[in-house]
Short mmCIF file of C-alpha atoms in Angstrom, two decimals:
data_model
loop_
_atom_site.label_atom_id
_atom_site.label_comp_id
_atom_site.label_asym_id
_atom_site.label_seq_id
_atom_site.Cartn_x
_atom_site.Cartn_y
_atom_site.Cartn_z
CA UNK A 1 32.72 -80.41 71.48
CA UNK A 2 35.55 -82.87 71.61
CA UNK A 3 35.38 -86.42 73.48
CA UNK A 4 38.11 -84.42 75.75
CA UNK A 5 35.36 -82.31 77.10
CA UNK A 6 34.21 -84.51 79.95
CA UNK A 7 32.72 -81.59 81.80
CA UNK A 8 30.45 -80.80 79.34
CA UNK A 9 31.86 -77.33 79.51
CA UNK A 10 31.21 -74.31 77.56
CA UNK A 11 34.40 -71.74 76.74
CA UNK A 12 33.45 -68.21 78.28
CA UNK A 13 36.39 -65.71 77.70
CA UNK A 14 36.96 -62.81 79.56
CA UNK A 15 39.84 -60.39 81.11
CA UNK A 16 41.54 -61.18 83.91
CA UNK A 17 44.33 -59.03 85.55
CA UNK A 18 45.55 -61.48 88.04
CA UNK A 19 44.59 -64.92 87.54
CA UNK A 20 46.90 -65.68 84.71
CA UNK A 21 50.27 -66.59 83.89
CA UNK A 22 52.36 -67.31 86.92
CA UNK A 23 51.00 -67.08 90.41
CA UNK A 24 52.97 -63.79 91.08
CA UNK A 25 52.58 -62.14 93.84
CA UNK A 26 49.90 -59.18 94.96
CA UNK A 27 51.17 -56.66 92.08
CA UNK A 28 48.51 -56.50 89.07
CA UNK A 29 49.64 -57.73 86.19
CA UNK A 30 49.00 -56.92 82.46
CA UNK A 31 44.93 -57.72 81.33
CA UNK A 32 44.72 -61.06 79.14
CA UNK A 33 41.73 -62.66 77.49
CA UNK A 34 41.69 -65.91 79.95
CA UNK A 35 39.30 -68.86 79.20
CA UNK A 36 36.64 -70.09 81.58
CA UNK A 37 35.71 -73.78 81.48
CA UNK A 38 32.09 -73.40 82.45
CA UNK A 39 30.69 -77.24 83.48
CA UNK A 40 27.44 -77.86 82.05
CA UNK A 41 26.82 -75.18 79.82
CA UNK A 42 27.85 -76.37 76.36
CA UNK A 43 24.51 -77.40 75.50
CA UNK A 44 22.18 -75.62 77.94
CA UNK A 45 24.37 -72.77 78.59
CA UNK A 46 25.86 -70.66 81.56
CA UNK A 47 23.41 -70.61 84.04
CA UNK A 48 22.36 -67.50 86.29
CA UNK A 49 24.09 -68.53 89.37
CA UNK A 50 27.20 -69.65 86.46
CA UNK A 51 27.08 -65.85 85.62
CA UNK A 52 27.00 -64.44 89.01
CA UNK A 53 29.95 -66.43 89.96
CA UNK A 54 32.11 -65.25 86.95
CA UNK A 55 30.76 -61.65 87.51
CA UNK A 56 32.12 -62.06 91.07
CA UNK A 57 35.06 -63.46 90.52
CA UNK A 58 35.70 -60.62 87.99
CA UNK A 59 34.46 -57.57 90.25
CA UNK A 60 36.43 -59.56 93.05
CA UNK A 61 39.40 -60.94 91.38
CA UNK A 62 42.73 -59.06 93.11
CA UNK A 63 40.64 -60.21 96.51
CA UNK A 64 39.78 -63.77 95.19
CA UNK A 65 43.47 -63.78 93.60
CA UNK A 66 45.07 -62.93 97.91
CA UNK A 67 43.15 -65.86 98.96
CA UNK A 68 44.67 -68.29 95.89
CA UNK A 69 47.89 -67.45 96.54
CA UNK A 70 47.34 -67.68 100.46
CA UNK A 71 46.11 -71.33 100.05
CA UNK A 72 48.94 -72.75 98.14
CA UNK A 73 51.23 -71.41 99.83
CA UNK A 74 49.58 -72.50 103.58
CA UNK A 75 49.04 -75.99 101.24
CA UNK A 76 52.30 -75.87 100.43
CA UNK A 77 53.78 -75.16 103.68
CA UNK A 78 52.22 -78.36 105.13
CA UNK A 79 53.02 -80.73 102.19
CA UNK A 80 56.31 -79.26 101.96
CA UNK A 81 58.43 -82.25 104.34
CA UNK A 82 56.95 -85.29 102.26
CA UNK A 83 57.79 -83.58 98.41
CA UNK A 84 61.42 -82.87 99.88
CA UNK A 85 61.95 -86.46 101.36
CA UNK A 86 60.36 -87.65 97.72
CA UNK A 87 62.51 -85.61 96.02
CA UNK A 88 65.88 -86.35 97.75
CA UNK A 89 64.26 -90.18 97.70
CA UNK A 90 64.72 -89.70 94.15
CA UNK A 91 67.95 -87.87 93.38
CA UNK A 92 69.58 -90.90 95.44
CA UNK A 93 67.99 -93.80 93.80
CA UNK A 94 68.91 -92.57 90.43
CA UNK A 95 71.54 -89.61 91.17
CA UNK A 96 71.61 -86.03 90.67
CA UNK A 97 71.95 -82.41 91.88
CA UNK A 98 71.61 -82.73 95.81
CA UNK A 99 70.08 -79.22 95.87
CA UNK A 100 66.51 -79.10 95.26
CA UNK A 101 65.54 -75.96 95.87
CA UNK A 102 64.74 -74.26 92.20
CA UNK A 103 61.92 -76.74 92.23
CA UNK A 104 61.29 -77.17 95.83
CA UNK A 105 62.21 -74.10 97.74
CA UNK A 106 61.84 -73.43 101.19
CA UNK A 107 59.49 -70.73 102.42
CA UNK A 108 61.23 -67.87 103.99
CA UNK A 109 60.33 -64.74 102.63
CA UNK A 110 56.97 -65.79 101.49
CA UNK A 111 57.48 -65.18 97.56
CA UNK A 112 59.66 -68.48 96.55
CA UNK A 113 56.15 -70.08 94.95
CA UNK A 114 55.67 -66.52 92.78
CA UNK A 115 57.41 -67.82 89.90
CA UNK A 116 56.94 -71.00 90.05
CA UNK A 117 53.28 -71.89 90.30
CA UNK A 118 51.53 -71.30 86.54
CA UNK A 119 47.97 -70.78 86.87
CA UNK A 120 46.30 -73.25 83.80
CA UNK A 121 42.55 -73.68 83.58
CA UNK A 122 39.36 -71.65 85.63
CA UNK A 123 36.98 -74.18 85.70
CA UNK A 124 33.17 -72.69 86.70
CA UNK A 125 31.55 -75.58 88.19
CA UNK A 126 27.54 -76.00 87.82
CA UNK A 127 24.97 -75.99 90.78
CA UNK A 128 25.50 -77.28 93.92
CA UNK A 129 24.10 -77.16 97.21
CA UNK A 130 22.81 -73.74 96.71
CA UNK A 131 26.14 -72.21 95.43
CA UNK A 132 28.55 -72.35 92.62
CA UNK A 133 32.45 -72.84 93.37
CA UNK A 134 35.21 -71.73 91.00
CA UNK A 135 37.84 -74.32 90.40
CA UNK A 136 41.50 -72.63 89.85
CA UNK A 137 44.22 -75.62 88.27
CA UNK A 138 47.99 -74.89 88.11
CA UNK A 139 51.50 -76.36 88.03
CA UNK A 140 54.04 -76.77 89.88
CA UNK A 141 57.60 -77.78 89.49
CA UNK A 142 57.62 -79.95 92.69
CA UNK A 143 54.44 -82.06 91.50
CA UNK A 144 53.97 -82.39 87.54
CA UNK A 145 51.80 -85.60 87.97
CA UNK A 146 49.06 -84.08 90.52
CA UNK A 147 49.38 -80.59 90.30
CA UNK A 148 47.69 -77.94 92.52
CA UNK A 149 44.07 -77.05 93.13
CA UNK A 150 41.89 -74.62 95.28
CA UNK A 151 38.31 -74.49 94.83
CA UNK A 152 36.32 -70.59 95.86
CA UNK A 153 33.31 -69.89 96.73
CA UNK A 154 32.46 -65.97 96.41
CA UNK A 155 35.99 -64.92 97.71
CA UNK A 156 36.89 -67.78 100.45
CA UNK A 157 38.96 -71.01 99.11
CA UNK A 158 37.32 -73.70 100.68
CA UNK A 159 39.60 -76.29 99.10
CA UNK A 160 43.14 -76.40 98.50
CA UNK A 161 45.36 -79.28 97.43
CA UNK A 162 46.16 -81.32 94.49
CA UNK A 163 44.71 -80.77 90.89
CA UNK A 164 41.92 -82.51 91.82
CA UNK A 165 40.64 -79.92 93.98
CA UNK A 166 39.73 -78.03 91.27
CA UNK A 167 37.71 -80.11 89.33
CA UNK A 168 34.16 -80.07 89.08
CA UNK A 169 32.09 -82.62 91.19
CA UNK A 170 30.77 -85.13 88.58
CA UNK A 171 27.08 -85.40 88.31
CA UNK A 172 26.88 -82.12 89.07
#
């Protein structure tokens, strides 16, 4: 109920096996109690289409979980030649390790972002145009400021990008 709690959101816990902790790859991982930022619902509560979407992404989540990991690292992929000239920008206006690869690795075997990426806050966003998407926030070595962000809808990402992309639409 803080002033911090600009979505209006409402906590909903539940048990996740693979949308926790660090990206990872396709393996399940242990079950932990993960927190669901539900938009809208603090005072009127989690609406039915609210519910359906967390019941899907539960039933769904090792499917939903594939297409996260798919979208950062296609997002990735495509973003990767402007963080590497920002990063080697960097190291040679103020000096440093040349190799930048622990934080900024290049994709070859398609499991350099598994360790890497830490998956932060589910947000469940409220109503809109006849569907609810599930924003999924996370870190990133390569971009502390902005983050990353994909946004689902039943099991697709249709969004994937910055932090941003996670967040719930406001007014909505």
């Amino acid at each position: 109920s803080s002033a911090y709690n600009v979505w209006d959101c409402k906590i909903a816990v539940t048990n996740l096996q693979f949308l926790h902790g660090t990206l990872g790859d396709t393996s399940p991982k242990s079950v932990q109690s993960v927190a669901l930022h539900v938009s809208a619902a603090k005072t009127a509560g989690i609406s039915p289409e609210q519910q359906a979407a967390i019941d899907n992404l539960i039933q769904n989540e090792q499917a939903i979980h594939t297409a996260i990991r798919t979208a950062v690292y296609e997002d990735y992929k495509q973003s990767y030649p402007a963080y590497r000239e920002g990063v080697l920008l960097g190291l040679a206006m103020y000096g440093g390790n040349d190799s930048v690869d622990d934080i900024l690795p290049t994709v070859i075997n398609g499991n350099e972002l598994d360790r890497l990426v830490q998956i932060q806050t589910i947000y469940v966003h409220s109503l809109c145009n006849d569907s609810v998407t599930i924003g999924i926030e996370c870190l990133a070595p390569w971009d502390e400021e902005h983050g990353i962000g994909v946004q689902v809808c039943g099991d697709i990402v249709t969004r994937a990008g910055t932090a941003h992309e996670a967040y719930p639409v406001p007014g909505h």
